[in-house]
Short mmCIF file of C-alpha atoms in Angstrom, two decimals:
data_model
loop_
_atom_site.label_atom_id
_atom_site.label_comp_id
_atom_site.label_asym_id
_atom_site.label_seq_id
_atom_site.Cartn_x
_atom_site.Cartn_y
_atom_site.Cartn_z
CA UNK A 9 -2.64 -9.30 34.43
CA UNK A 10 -3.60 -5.97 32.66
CA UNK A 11 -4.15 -3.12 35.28
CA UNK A 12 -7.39 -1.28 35.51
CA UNK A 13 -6.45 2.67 34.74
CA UNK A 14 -6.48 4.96 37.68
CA UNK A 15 -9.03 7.41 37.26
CA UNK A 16 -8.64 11.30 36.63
CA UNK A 17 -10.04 13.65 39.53
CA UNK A 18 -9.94 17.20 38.87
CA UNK A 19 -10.95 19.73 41.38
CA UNK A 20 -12.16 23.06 40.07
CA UNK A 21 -14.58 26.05 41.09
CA UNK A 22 -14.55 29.76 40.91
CA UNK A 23 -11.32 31.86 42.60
CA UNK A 24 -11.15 32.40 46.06
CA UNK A 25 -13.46 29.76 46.95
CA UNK A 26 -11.15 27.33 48.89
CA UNK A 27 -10.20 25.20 46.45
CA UNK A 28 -6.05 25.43 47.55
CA UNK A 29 -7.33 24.83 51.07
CA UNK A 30 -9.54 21.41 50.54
CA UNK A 31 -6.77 20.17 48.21
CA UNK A 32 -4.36 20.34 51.00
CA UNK A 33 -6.44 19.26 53.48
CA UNK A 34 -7.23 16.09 51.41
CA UNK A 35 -3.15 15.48 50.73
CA UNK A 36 -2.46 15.61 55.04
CA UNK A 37 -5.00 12.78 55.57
CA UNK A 38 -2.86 9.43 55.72
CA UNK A 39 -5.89 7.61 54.15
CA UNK A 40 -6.07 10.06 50.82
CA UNK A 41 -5.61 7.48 48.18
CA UNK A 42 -4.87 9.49 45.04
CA UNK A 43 -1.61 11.18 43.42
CA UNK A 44 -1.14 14.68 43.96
CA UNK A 45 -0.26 16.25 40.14
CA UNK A 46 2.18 19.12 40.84
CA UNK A 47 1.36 21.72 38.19
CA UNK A 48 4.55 23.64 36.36
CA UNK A 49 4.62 26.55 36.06
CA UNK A 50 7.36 29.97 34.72
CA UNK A 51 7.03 32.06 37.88
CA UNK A 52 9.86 32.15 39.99
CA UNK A 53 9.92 30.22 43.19
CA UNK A 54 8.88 31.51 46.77
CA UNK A 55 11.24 31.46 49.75
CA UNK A 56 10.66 28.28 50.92
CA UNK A 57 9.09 26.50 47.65
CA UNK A 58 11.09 23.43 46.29
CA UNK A 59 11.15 22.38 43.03
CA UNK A 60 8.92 19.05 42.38
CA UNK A 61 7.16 19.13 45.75
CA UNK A 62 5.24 22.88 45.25
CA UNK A 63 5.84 23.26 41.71
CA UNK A 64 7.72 22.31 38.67
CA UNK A 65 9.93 25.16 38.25
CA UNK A 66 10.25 25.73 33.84
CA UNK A 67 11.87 29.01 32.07
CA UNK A 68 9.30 30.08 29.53
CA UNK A 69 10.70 28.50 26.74
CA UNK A 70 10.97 25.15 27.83
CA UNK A 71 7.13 25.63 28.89
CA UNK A 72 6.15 27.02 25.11
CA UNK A 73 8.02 24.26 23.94
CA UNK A 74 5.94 21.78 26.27
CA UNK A 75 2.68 23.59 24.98
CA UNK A 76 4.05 22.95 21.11
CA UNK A 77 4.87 19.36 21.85
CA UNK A 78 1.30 19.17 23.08
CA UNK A 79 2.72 17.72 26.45
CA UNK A 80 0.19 19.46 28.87
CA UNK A 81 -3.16 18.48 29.61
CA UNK A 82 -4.12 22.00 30.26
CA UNK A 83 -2.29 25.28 30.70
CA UNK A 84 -3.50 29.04 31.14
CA UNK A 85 -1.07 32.63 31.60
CA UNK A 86 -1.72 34.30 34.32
CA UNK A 87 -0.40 37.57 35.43
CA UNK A 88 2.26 36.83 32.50
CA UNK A 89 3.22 33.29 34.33
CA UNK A 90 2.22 30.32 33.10
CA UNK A 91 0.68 27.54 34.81
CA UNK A 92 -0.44 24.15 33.89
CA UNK A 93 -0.36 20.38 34.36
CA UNK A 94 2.28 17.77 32.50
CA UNK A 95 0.26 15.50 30.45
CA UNK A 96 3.42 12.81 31.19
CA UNK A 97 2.87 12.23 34.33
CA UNK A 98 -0.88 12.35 34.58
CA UNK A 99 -1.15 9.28 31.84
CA UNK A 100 2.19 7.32 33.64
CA UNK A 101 0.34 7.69 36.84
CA UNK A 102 -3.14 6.64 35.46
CA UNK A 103 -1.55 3.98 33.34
CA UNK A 104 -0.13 2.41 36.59
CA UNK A 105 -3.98 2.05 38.25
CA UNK A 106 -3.40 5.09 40.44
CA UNK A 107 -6.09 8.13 40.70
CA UNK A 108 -4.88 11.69 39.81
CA UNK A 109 -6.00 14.38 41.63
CA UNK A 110 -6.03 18.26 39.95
CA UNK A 111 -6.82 21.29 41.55
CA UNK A 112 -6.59 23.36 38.65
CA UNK A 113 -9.08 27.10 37.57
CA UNK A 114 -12.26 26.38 35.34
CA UNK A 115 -10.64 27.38 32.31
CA UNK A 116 -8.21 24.71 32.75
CA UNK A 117 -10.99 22.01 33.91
CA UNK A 118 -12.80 23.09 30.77
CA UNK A 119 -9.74 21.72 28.77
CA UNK A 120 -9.26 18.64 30.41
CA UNK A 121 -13.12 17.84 30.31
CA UNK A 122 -12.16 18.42 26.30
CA UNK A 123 -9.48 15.72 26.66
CA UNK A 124 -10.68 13.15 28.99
CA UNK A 125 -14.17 13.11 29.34
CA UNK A 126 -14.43 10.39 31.31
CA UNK A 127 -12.41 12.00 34.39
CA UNK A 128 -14.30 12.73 37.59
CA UNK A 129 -14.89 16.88 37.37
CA UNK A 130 -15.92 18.06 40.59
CA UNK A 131 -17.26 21.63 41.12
CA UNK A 132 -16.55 23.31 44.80
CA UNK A 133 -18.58 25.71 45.54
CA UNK A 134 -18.97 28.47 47.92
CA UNK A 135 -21.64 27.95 50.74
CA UNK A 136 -23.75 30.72 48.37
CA UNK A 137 -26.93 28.04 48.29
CA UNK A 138 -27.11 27.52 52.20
CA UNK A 139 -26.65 31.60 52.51
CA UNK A 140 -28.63 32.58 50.07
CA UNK A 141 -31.24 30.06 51.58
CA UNK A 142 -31.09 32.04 54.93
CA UNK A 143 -30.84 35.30 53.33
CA UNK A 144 -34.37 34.62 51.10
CA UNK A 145 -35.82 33.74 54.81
CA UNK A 146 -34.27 36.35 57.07
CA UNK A 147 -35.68 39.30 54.47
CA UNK A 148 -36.14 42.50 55.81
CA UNK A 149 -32.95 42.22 57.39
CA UNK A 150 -30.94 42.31 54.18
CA UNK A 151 -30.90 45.29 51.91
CA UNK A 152 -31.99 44.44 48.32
CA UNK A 153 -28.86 44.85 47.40
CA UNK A 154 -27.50 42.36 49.08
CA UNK A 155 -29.79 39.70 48.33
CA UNK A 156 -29.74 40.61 44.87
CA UNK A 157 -26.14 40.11 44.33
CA UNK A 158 -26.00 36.58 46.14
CA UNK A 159 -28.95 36.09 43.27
CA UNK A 160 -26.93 36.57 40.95
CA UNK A 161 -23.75 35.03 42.35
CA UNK A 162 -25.82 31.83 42.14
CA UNK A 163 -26.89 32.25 38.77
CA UNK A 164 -23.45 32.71 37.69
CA UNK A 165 -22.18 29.67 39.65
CA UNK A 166 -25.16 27.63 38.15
CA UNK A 167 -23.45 28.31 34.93
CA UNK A 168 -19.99 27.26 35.43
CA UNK A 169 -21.23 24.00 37.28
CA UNK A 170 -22.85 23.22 33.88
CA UNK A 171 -19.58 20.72 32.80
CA UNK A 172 -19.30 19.06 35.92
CA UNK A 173 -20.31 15.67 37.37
CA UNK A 174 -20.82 16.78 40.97
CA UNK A 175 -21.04 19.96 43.23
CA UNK A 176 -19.55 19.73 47.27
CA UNK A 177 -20.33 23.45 49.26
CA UNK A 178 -17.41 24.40 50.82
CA UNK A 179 -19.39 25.37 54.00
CA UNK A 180 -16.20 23.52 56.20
CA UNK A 181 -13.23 22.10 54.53
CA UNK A 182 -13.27 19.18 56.70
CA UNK A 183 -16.97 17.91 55.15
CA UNK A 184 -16.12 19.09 51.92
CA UNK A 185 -12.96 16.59 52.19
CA UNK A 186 -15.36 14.08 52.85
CA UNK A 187 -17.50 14.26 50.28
CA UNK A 188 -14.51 14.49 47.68
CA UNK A 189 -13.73 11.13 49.13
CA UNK A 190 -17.14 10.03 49.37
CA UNK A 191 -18.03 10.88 45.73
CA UNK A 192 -13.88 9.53 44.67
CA UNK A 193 -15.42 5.81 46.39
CA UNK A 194 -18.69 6.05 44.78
CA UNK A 195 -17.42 6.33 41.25
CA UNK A 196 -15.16 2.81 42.02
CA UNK A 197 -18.48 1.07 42.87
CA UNK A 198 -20.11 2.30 39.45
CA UNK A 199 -21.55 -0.85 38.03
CA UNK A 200 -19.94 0.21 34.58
CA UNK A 201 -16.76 -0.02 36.34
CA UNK A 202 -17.14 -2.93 38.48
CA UNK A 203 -18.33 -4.69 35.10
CA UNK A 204 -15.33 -3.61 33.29
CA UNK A 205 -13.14 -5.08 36.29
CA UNK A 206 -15.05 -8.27 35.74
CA UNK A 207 -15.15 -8.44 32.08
CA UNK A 208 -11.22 -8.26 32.14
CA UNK A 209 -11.12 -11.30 34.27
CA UNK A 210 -13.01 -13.25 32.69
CA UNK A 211 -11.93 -12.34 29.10
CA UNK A 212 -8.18 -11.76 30.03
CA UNK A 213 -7.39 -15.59 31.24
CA UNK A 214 -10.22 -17.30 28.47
CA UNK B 10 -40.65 26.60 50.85
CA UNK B 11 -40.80 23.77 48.41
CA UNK B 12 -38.76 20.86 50.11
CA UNK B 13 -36.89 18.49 47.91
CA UNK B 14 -37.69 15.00 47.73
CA UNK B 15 -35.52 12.73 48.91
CA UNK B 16 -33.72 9.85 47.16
CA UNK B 17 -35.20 6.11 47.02
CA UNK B 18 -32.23 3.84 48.02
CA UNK B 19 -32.41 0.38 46.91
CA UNK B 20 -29.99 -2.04 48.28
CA UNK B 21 -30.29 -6.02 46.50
CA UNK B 22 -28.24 -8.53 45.83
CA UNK B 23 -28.00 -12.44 45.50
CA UNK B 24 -29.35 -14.41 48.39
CA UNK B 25 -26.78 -15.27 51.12
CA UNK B 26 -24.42 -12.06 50.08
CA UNK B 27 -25.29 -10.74 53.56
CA UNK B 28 -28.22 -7.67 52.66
CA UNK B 29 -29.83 -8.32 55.47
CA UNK B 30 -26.70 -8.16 58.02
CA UNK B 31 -25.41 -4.90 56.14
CA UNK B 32 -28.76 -3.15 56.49
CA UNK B 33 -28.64 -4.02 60.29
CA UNK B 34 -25.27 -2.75 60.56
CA UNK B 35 -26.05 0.72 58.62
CA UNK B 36 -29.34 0.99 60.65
CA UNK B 37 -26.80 0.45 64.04
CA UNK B 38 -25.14 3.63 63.38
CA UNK B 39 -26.08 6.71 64.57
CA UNK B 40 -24.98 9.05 61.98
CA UNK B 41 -27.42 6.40 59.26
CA UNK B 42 -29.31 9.50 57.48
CA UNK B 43 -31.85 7.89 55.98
CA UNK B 44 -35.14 5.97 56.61
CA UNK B 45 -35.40 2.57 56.44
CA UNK B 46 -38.72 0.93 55.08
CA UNK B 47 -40.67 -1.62 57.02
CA UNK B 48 -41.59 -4.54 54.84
CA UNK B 49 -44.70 -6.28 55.04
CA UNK B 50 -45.63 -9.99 54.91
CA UNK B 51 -48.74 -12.37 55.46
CA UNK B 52 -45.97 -14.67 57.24
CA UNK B 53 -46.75 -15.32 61.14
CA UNK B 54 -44.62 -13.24 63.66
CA UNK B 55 -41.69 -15.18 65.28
CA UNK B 56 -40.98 -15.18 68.92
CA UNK B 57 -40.30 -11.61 69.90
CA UNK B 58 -40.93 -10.08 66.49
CA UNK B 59 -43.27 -6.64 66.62
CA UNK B 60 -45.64 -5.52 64.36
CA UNK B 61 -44.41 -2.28 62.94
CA UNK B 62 -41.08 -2.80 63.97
CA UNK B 63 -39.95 -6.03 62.04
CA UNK B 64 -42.23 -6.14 59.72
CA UNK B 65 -46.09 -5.05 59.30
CA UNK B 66 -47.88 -8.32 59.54
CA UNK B 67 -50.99 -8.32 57.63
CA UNK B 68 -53.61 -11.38 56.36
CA UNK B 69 -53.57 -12.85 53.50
CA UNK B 70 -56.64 -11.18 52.60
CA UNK B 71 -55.73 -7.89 53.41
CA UNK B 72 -52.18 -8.26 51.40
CA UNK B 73 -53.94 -9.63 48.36
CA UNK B 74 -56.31 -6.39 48.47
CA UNK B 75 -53.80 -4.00 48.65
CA UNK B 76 -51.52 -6.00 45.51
CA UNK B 77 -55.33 -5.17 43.54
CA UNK B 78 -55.49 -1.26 45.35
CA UNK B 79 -51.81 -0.91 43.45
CA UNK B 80 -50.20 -0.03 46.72
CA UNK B 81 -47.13 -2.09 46.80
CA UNK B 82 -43.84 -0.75 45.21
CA UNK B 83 -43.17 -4.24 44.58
CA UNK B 84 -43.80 -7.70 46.22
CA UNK B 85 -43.36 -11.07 45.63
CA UNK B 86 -44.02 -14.48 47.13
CA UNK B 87 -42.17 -16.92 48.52
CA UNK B 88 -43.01 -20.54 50.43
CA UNK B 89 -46.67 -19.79 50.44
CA UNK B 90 -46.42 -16.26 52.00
CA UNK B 91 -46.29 -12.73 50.22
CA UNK B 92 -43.65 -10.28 51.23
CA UNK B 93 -43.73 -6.80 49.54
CA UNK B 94 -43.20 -3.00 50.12
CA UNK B 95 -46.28 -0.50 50.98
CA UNK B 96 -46.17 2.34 48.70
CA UNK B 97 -47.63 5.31 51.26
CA UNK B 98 -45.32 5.00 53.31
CA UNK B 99 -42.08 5.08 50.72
CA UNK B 100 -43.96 8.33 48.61
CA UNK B 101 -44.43 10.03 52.40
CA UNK B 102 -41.53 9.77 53.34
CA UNK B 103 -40.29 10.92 49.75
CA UNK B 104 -42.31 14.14 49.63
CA UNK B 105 -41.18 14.90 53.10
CA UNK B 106 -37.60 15.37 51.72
CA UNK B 107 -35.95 11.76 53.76
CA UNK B 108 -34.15 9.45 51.76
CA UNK B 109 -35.32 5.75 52.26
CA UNK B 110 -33.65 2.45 52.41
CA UNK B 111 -35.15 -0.73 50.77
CA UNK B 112 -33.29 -4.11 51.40
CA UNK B 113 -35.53 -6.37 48.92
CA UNK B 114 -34.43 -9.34 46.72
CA UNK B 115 -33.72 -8.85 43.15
CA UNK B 116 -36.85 -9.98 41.58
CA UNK B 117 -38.74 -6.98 43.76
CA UNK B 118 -35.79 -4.15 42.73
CA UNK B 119 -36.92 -4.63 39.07
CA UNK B 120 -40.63 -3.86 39.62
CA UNK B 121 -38.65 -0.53 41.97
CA UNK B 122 -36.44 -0.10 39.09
CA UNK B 123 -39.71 0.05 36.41
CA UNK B 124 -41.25 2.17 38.87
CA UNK B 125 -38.92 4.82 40.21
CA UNK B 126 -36.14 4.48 37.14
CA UNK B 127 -34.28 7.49 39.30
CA UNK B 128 -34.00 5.66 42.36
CA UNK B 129 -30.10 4.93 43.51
CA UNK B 130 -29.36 1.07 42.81
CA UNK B 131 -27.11 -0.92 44.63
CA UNK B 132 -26.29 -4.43 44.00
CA UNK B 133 -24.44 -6.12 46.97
CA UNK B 134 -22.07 -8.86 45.45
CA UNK B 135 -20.20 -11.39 47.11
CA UNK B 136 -15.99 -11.05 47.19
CA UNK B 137 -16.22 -13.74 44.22
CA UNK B 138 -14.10 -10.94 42.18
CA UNK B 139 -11.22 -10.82 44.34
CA UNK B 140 -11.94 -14.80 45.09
CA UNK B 141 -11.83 -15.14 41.27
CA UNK B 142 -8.41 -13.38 40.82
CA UNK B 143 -7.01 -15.21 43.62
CA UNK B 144 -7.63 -18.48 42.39
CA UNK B 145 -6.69 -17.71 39.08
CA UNK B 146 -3.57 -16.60 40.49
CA UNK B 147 -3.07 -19.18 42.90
CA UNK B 148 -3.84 -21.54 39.88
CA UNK B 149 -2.72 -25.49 40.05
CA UNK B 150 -3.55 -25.10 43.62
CA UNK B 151 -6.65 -25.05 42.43
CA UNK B 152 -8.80 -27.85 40.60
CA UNK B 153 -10.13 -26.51 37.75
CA UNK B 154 -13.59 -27.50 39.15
CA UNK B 155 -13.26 -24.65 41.43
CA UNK B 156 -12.27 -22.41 39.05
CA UNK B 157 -14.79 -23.40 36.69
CA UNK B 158 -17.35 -22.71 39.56
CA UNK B 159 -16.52 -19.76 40.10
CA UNK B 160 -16.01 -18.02 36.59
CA UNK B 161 -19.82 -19.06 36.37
CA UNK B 162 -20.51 -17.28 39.19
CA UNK B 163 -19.08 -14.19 38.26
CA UNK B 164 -20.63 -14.87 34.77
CA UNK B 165 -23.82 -15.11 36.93
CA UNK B 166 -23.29 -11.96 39.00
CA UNK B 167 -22.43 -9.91 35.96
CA UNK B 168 -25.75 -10.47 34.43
CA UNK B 169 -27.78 -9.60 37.27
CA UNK B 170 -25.92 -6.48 37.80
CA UNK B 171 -27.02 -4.76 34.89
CA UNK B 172 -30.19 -3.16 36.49
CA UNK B 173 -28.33 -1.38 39.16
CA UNK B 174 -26.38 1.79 39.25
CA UNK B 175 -23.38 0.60 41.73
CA UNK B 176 -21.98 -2.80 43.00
CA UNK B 177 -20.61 -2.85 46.55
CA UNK B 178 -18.24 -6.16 47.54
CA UNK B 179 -19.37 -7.46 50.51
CA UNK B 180 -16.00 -8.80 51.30
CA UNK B 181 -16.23 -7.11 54.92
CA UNK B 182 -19.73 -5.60 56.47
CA UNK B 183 -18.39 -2.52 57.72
CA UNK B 184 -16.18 -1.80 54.57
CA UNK B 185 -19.17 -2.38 52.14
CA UNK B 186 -21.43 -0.03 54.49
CA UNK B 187 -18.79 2.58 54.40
CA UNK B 188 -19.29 2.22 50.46
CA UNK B 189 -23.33 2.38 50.41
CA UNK B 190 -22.77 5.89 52.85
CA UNK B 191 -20.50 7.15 50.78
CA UNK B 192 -22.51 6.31 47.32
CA UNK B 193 -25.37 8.63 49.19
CA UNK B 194 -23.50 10.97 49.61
CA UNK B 195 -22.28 11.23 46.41
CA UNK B 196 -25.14 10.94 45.16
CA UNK B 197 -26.75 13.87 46.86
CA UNK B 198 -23.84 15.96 45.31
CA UNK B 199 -24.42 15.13 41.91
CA UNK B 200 -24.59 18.10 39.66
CA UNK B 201 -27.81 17.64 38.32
CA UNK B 202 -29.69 17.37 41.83
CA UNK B 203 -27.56 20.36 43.26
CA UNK B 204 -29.07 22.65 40.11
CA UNK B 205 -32.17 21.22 40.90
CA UNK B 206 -31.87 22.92 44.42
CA UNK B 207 -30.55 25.96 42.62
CA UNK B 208 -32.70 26.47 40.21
CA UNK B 209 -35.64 26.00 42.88
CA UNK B 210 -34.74 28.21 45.07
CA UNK B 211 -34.09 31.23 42.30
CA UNK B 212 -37.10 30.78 40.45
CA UNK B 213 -39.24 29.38 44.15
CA UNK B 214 -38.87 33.19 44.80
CA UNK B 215 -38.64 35.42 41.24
#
């Protein structure tokens, strides 16, 4: 019987926001019920960092030769490293019914949303809205200054969000986690999906 | 402050696939976060029902005036008696920023659907997917009476579907409420409805 393909989670949202942090959080609960994609990457490894588990460990030519080959979903440079995520396993693991989970930087999401529009892109976002909320009603107490640049942090966020399907504030990793989980269980119970699931059946063995 | 309006939740299905136990069993649990609507019917009370609690119990008179006032989100009748949904209560609750819960058959969640087309749609279906497989699996132990049965079923299922935004498998009560929360909660996360709140509060105050 043909196996329904996994779907494609990728977790993104502007640096420093927690995004490491949830994504950890989310792998230590016994119930997570997605595949962790490791990212590769040409910096060296950290005392304690094993090859496979934290990363996949490359020289920077096998990694330009990965990026000719056209074997990575996504891939950036950073601080002359690169990073990004093996297309291989991503489609064996999908192929197999199992859903891949990426925590990967916007400019990598942006790629991927290129590639596979029909992943799940989820946005995490700092708890700016709740804050600025209180700072708009506590005025007086801020300086200008400080209200105006959470203003403008939230315009700024309000942009990147723009290629995403859903937004979770990352007021406490532990109800962020849930709604990652939350929204990973909603999109299983979309009817397109569920129709798809039953369209198979049917059509598969008639 | 403006407050955001909160989200019409739908929950229908085929009769028998257990709406009415699941809605009990959501409404049982204290952490339920949303409202649930109070249907009402010309039918007489039964022992130990309560007016306002159960239902709102209203004459036939009365039920048929407010069907010509236009303030039913939908109704329909059924063995001589009208059962339906009063409008002022769902649009109060609404503009007061709660979400609320209808449990109605499918005939009344496609006058909801023509009326509030961004209302969250659930369709409750019976386990006949993972029945289906089963028996196709399990095939020659079956008579393909059965199996013919149930493919029409599915068939069945499939159509009515197609109104509805998610399908939840009733194959256990507390499993398929975990799904309906988590569709909710989803739901409040979607991008779209977080830039609402964004954009709201930014332009609610410059």
């Amino acid at each position: 019987m043909r196996k329904e393909r996994g779907l494609l989670i990728v977790l993104s949202g502007p640096s420093g926001v927690g995004k490491g942090t949830v994504r950890k959080e989310l792998f230590s609960q016994p119930d997570t019920n997605y595949e962790y994609s490791i990212s590769m990457t040409t910096r060296k490894p950290r005392e304690g960092e094993v090859d496979g588990v934290d990363y996949f460990f490359k020289s920077h030519e096998d990694f330009e030769q990965l990026i000719g080959e056209g074997r990575l979903l996504e891939y950036a440079s950073y601080v002359g490293n690169y990073y990004g995520t093996p297309l291989d396993y991503v489609n064996e693991t999908l192929d197999a019914g199992r859903d891949v989970f990426l925590e990967i930087e916007v400019q990598g999401a942006s790629q991927v949303r290129a590639k596979v529009p029909d992943g799940l892109f989820i946005f995490l976002a700092p708890p700016s809205l709740t804050e600025l909320q209180q700072r708009l009603v506590g005025r007086g107490t801020e300086t200008e200054d400080v209200i105006a640049s959470r203003i403008l942090a939230a315009r700024q966020e309000l942009e990147m969000m723009n290629l995403y399907d859903y937004v979770v504030e990352n007021d406490e990793v532990q109800l962020a986690c849930d709604r990652v989980n939350a929204i990973v269980t909603a999109e299983h119970c979309r009817r397109e999906r569920v129709e798809k699931r039953y369209l198979a059946m049917l059509e598969g063995e008639y």
